[in-house]
C-alpha cells in the first residue's frame, strides 16, 4: 500500500498509522525514514500531532511549506526535512481504521485540492484492504482454534472408544 501510495502521488514517503485502542501504531512504511518508523506510537490524547488531528477532523488535509507551520507536529522520522504532508483518514463504514500520511521532502508546495480528491479515493481502497487483511487474520486464527478443538475432541473420542472396547472385552471374558 505504501509503495503504491508513493508511486501514485510521487512522494518521498508513505506511512500508515493504525488505531490500536488508545494509540496509533506505526504499522507500514515505504521511503523516507522507513528504518525508524515501524513500531512507534502516538497516543490518541496527543492533540498536537497531525495523526490525532486527522482522526478528529475525519477529512483529508495537507500542509505545504511545513517550515512555516507551527500548529501541527508531524511525528514522522526526520520530520525536519519534510516540506509537505498530506494525511488521509482511513475510514470504512464510518469507522476509523488508521491514517495514511504522504510526505514530500523536495517540494514545499507539493499538495493541492486535486490531491485531496485522489487521496480520498485511494484512502477508501486502503481502508478496504486493511479491513480485508484484518478479517483474513481473524479467519485464520479462528480456523487454527477450530482445528485445535477438533484434534482435542478426536483424541477424547478415541480415548473413550478404547475404554468402551476394553470394558466390552472384560464383560465378554466375565460372561465366558
PDB file of C-alpha atoms in Angstrom:
ATOM      1  CA  UNK A   1       0.000   0.000   0.000  1.00  0.00           C
ATOM      2  CA  UNK A   2       2.758   2.406   0.968  1.00  0.00           C
ATOM      3  CA  UNK A   3       4.756   1.564  -2.144  1.00  0.00           C
ATOM      4  CA  UNK A   4       1.734   2.211  -4.371  1.00  0.00           C
ATOM      5  CA  UNK A   5       0.965   5.427  -2.490  1.00  0.00           C
ATOM      6  CA  UNK A   6       4.485   6.700  -3.164  1.00  0.00           C
ATOM      7  CA  UNK A   7       4.230   5.729  -6.816  1.00  0.00           C
ATOM      8  CA  UNK A   8       0.785   7.222  -7.435  1.00  0.00           C
ATOM      9  CA  UNK A   9       1.388  10.503  -5.604  1.00  0.00           C
ATOM     10  CA  UNK A  10       5.104  10.767  -6.475  1.00  0.00           C
ATOM     11  CA  UNK A  11       6.158  11.448  -2.883  1.00  0.00           C
ATOM     12  CA  UNK A  12       9.237  10.537  -0.846  1.00  0.00           C
ATOM     13  CA  UNK A  13       7.476   8.691   1.975  1.00  0.00           C
ATOM     14  CA  UNK A  14       4.205   6.924   2.708  1.00  0.00           C
ATOM     15  CA  UNK A  15       3.266   5.930   6.248  1.00  0.00           C
ATOM     16  CA  UNK A  16       0.327   4.068   7.788  1.00  0.00           C
ATOM     17  CA  UNK A  17      -0.705   4.544  11.398  1.00  0.00           C
ATOM     18  CA  UNK A  18      -3.287   2.017  12.609  1.00  0.00           C
ATOM     19  CA  UNK A  19      -5.570   2.669  15.546  1.00  0.00           C
ATOM     20  CA  UNK A  20      -4.992   0.176  18.364  1.00  0.00           C
ATOM     21  CA  UNK A  21      -7.005   1.016  21.451  1.00  0.00           C
ATOM     22  CA  UNK A  22      -5.845   4.368  22.819  1.00  0.00           C
ATOM     23  CA  UNK A  23      -2.907   4.807  20.450  1.00  0.00           C
ATOM     24  CA  UNK A  24      -1.877   4.887  16.836  1.00  0.00           C
ATOM     25  CA  UNK A  25       0.802   2.339  15.938  1.00  0.00           C
ATOM     26  CA  UNK A  26       3.175   2.799  13.003  1.00  0.00           C
ATOM     27  CA  UNK A  27       2.381  -0.342  11.000  1.00  0.00           C
ATOM     28  CA  UNK A  28       3.636   0.205   7.439  1.00  0.00           C
ATOM     29  CA  UNK A  29       6.081   2.496   5.660  1.00  0.00           C
ATOM     30  CA  UNK A  30       7.871   2.978   2.385  1.00  0.00           C
ATOM     31  CA  UNK A  31      10.516   5.588   1.681  1.00  0.00           C
ATOM     32  CA  UNK A  32      11.887   8.456   3.750  1.00  0.00           C
ATOM     33  CA  UNK A  33      12.795   7.397   7.305  1.00  0.00           C
ATOM     34  CA  UNK A  34      11.498   3.839   6.946  1.00  0.00           C
ATOM     35  CA  UNK A  35      14.142   2.321   9.208  1.00  0.00           C
ATOM     36  CA  UNK A  36      12.935   4.177  12.325  1.00  0.00           C
ATOM     37  CA  UNK A  37       9.180   4.408  11.746  1.00  0.00           C
ATOM     38  CA  UNK A  38       7.760   0.920  12.374  1.00  0.00           C
ATOM     39  CA  UNK A  39       6.507   0.245  15.881  1.00  0.00           C
ATOM     40  CA  UNK A  40       6.470   3.851  17.033  1.00  0.00           C
ATOM     41  CA  UNK A  41       3.261   5.024  18.692  1.00  0.00           C
ATOM     42  CA  UNK A  42       1.208   8.181  19.188  1.00  0.00           C
ATOM     43  CA  UNK A  43      -1.338   8.452  21.978  1.00  0.00           C
ATOM     44  CA  UNK A  44      -4.855   9.435  20.943  1.00  0.00           C
ATOM     45  CA  UNK A  45      -4.644  12.165  23.595  1.00  0.00           C
ATOM     46  CA  UNK A  46      -1.705  13.839  21.802  1.00  0.00           C
ATOM     47  CA  UNK A  47      -3.783  16.614  20.209  1.00  0.00           C
ATOM     48  CA  UNK A  48      -0.754  18.430  18.774  1.00  0.00           C
ATOM     49  CA  UNK A  49       0.087  15.530  16.435  1.00  0.00           C
ATOM     50  CA  UNK A  50      -1.045  15.580  12.821  1.00  0.00           C
ATOM     51  CA  UNK A  51      -2.306  11.999  13.102  1.00  0.00           C
ATOM     52  CA  UNK A  52      -4.657  12.735  16.023  1.00  0.00           C
ATOM     53  CA  UNK A  53      -5.853  15.950  14.368  1.00  0.00           C
ATOM     54  CA  UNK A  54      -6.705  13.993  11.205  1.00  0.00           C
ATOM     55  CA  UNK A  55      -8.574  11.393  13.250  1.00  0.00           C
ATOM     56  CA  UNK A  56     -10.631  14.134  14.904  1.00  0.00           C
ATOM     57  CA  UNK A  57     -11.348  16.022  11.662  1.00  0.00           C
ATOM     58  CA  UNK A  58     -12.082  12.873   9.666  1.00  0.00           C
ATOM     59  CA  UNK A  59     -11.181  14.583   6.383  1.00  0.00           C
ATOM     60  CA  UNK A  60      -8.024  14.519   4.259  1.00  0.00           C
ATOM     61  CA  UNK A  61      -5.795  17.501   4.994  1.00  0.00           C
ATOM     62  CA  UNK A  62      -2.498  18.777   3.681  1.00  0.00           C
ATOM     63  CA  UNK A  63       0.137  21.188   4.891  1.00  0.00           C
ATOM     64  CA  UNK A  64       2.559  22.775   2.477  1.00  0.00           C
ATOM     65  CA  UNK A  65       5.718  24.619   3.479  1.00  0.00           C
ATOM     66  CA  UNK A  66       5.981  22.914   6.869  1.00  0.00           C
ATOM     67  CA  UNK A  67       8.893  25.142   7.859  1.00  0.00           C
ATOM     68  CA  UNK A  68       6.360  27.935   8.385  1.00  0.00           C
ATOM     69  CA  UNK A  69       3.719  25.741  10.050  1.00  0.00           C
ATOM     70  CA  UNK A  70       3.638  25.739  13.848  1.00  0.00           C
ATOM     71  CA  UNK A  71       0.161  24.440  14.703  1.00  0.00           C
ATOM     72  CA  UNK A  72       0.866  20.810  13.852  1.00  0.00           C
ATOM     73  CA  UNK A  73       3.519  18.268  14.773  1.00  0.00           C
ATOM     74  CA  UNK A  74       4.122  15.696  12.054  1.00  0.00           C
ATOM     75  CA  UNK A  75       5.754  12.996  14.245  1.00  0.00           C
ATOM     76  CA  UNK A  76       7.468  11.230  11.350  1.00  0.00           C
ATOM     77  CA  UNK A  77      11.122  10.189  11.116  1.00  0.00           C
ATOM     78  CA  UNK A  78      13.407  13.053  10.117  1.00  0.00           C
ATOM     79  CA  UNK A  79      10.432  15.422  10.216  1.00  0.00           C
ATOM     80  CA  UNK A  80      12.684  18.472   9.867  1.00  0.00           C
ATOM     81  CA  UNK A  81      13.462  17.500   6.260  1.00  0.00           C
ATOM     82  CA  UNK A  82       9.779  17.090   5.267  1.00  0.00           C
ATOM     83  CA  UNK A  83       8.474  20.047   3.270  1.00  0.00           C
ATOM     84  CA  UNK A  84       4.832  18.998   2.664  1.00  0.00           C
ATOM     85  CA  UNK A  85       2.428  16.366   4.023  1.00  0.00           C
ATOM     86  CA  UNK A  86      -0.957  15.012   3.044  1.00  0.00           C
ATOM     87  CA  UNK A  87      -2.909  12.984   5.591  1.00  0.00           C
ATOM     88  CA  UNK A  88      -5.867  10.752   4.826  1.00  0.00           C
ATOM     89  CA  UNK A  89      -8.096   9.157   7.485  1.00  0.00           C
ATOM     90  CA  UNK A  90      -8.735   5.541   6.513  1.00  0.00           C
ATOM     91  CA  UNK A  91     -12.461   5.195   7.100  1.00  0.00           C
ATOM     92  CA  UNK A  92     -14.520   2.097   6.414  1.00  0.00           C
ATOM     93  CA  UNK A  93     -18.272   2.284   7.036  1.00  0.00           C
ATOM     94  CA  UNK A  94     -17.706   5.273   9.316  1.00  0.00           C
ATOM     95  CA  UNK A  95     -15.078   3.533  11.456  1.00  0.00           C
ATOM     96  CA  UNK A  96     -11.527   4.858  11.581  1.00  0.00           C
ATOM     97  CA  UNK A  97      -9.032   2.083  10.778  1.00  0.00           C
ATOM     98  CA  UNK A  98      -5.962   4.271  10.586  1.00  0.00           C
ATOM     99  CA  UNK A  99      -4.243   7.222   8.963  1.00  0.00           C
ATOM    100  CA  UNK A 100      -2.233   7.353   5.740  1.00  0.00           C
ATOM    101  CA  UNK A 101       0.425  10.083   5.577  1.00  0.00           C
ATOM    102  CA  UNK A 102       2.175  11.040   2.335  1.00  0.00           C
ATOM    103  CA  UNK A 103       5.302  13.170   2.716  1.00  0.00           C
ATOM    104  CA  UNK A 104       7.386  15.187   0.246  1.00  0.00           C
ATOM    105  CA  UNK A 105      10.918  16.242   1.174  1.00  0.00           C
ATOM    106  CA  UNK A 106      11.596  18.236  -2.012  1.00  0.00           C
ATOM    107  CA  UNK A 107       8.656  20.494  -2.865  1.00  0.00           C
ATOM    108  CA  UNK A 108       7.271  22.866  -0.194  1.00  0.00           C
ATOM    109  CA  UNK A 109       4.115  23.444  -2.288  1.00  0.00           C
ATOM    110  CA  UNK A 110       3.522  19.855  -3.333  1.00  0.00           C
ATOM    111  CA  UNK A 111      -0.133  19.244  -2.452  1.00  0.00           C
ATOM    112  CA  UNK A 112      -3.339  20.783  -3.842  1.00  0.00           C
ATOM    113  CA  UNK A 113      -7.084  20.219  -3.571  1.00  0.00           C
ATOM    114  CA  UNK A 114      -6.794  17.843  -6.549  1.00  0.00           C
ATOM    115  CA  UNK A 115      -4.531  15.621  -4.414  1.00  0.00           C
ATOM    116  CA  UNK A 116      -7.217  15.598  -1.712  1.00  0.00           C
ATOM    117  CA  UNK A 117      -9.785  14.046  -4.076  1.00  0.00           C
ATOM    118  CA  UNK A 118      -7.293  11.447  -5.338  1.00  0.00           C
ATOM    119  CA  UNK A 119      -6.189  10.690  -1.785  1.00  0.00           C
ATOM    120  CA  UNK A 120      -9.786  10.263  -0.643  1.00  0.00           C
ATOM    121  CA  UNK A 121     -10.378   7.633  -3.311  1.00  0.00           C
ATOM    122  CA  UNK A 122      -7.077   5.941  -2.532  1.00  0.00           C
ATOM    123  CA  UNK A 123      -7.883   6.058   1.205  1.00  0.00           C
ATOM    124  CA  UNK A 124     -11.165   4.214   0.688  1.00  0.00           C
ATOM    125  CA  UNK A 125      -9.304   1.475  -1.193  1.00  0.00           C
ATOM    126  CA  UNK A 126      -6.656   1.283   1.554  1.00  0.00           C
ATOM    127  CA  UNK A 127      -9.306   1.076   4.292  1.00  0.00           C
ATOM    128  CA  UNK A 128     -10.981  -1.804   2.462  1.00  0.00           C
ATOM    129  CA  UNK A 129      -7.643  -3.589   2.038  1.00  0.00           C
ATOM    130  CA  UNK A 130      -6.794  -3.154   5.733  1.00  0.00           C
ATOM    131  CA  UNK A 131     -10.206  -4.413   6.801  1.00  0.00           C
ATOM    132  CA  UNK A 132      -9.874  -7.425   4.481  1.00  0.00           C
ATOM    133  CA  UNK A 133      -6.433  -8.183   5.900  1.00  0.00           C
ATOM    134  CA  UNK A 134      -7.781  -7.955   9.449  1.00  0.00           C
ATOM    135  CA  UNK A 135     -10.742 -10.213   8.576  1.00  0.00           C
ATOM    136  CA  UNK A 136      -8.398 -12.710   6.916  1.00  0.00           C
ATOM    137  CA  UNK A 137      -6.225 -12.781  10.046  1.00  0.00           C
ATOM    138  CA  UNK A 138      -9.293 -13.278  12.258  1.00  0.00           C
ATOM    139  CA  UNK A 139     -10.474 -16.106   9.979  1.00  0.00           C
ATOM    140  CA  UNK A 140      -7.040 -17.746  10.094  1.00  0.00           C
ATOM    141  CA  UNK A 141      -6.931 -17.527  13.906  1.00  0.00           C
ATOM    142  CA  UNK A 142     -10.474 -18.923  14.121  1.00  0.00           C
ATOM    143  CA  UNK A 143      -9.529 -21.832  11.837  1.00  0.00           C
ATOM    144  CA  UNK A 144      -6.448 -22.612  13.958  1.00  0.00           C
ATOM    145  CA  UNK A 145      -8.578 -22.624  17.109  1.00  0.00           C
ATOM    146  CA  UNK A 146     -11.180 -24.812  15.436  1.00  0.00           C
ATOM    147  CA  UNK A 147      -8.511 -27.245  14.187  1.00  0.00           C
ATOM    148  CA  UNK A 148      -7.078 -27.457  17.702  1.00  0.00           C
ATOM    149  CA  UNK A 149     -10.532 -28.135  19.209  1.00  0.00           C
ATOM    150  CA  UNK A 150     -11.296 -30.797  16.602  1.00  0.00           C
ATOM    151  CA  UNK A 151      -7.956 -32.522  17.338  1.00  0.00           C
ATOM    152  CA  UNK A 152      -8.664 -32.445  21.097  1.00  0.00           C
ATOM    153  CA  UNK A 153     -12.186 -33.799  20.620  1.00  0.00           C
ATOM    154  CA  UNK A 154     -10.972 -36.525  18.251  1.00  0.00           C
ATOM    155  CA  UNK A 155      -8.390 -37.624  20.825  1.00  0.00           C
ATOM    156  CA  UNK A 156     -11.033 -37.624  23.576  1.00  0.00           C
ATOM    157  CA  UNK A 157     -13.393 -39.725  21.413  1.00  0.00           C
ATOM    158  CA  UNK A 158     -10.580 -42.180  20.603  1.00  0.00           C
ATOM    159  CA  UNK A 159      -9.765 -42.493  24.303  1.00  0.00           C
ATOM    160  CA  UNK A 160     -13.444 -43.108  25.108  1.00  0.00           C
ATOM    161  CA  UNK A 161     -13.694 -45.657  22.309  1.00  0.00           C
ATOM    162  CA  UNK A 162     -10.669 -47.503  23.690  1.00  0.00           C
ATOM    163  CA  UNK A 163     -12.224 -47.527  27.182  1.00  0.00           C
ATOM    164  CA  UNK A 164     -15.505 -48.918  25.805  1.00  0.00           C
ATOM    165  CA  UNK A 165     -13.627 -51.631  23.859  1.00  0.00           C
ATOM    166  CA  UNK A 166     -11.707 -52.578  26.993  1.00  0.00           C
ATOM    167  CA  UNK A 167     -14.939 -52.778  29.030  1.00  0.00           C
ATOM    168  CA  UNK A 168     -16.502 -54.899  26.276  1.00  0.00           C
ATOM    169  CA  UNK A 169     -13.555 -57.345  26.389  1.00  0.00           C
ATOM    170  CA  UNK A 170     -13.751 -57.539  30.190  1.00  0.00           C
ATOM    171  CA  UNK A 171     -17.519 -58.119  30.046  1.00  0.00           C
ATOM    172  CA  UNK A 172     -17.074 -60.800  27.365  1.00  0.00           C
ATOM    173  CA  UNK A 173     -14.401 -62.581  29.452  1.00  0.00           C
ATOM    174  CA  UNK A 174     -16.535 -62.415  32.592  1.00  0.00           C
ATOM    175  CA  UNK A 175     -19.538 -63.785  30.687  1.00  0.00           C
ATOM    176  CA  UNK A 176     -17.455 -66.653  29.331  1.00  0.00           C
TER     177      UNK A 176
END
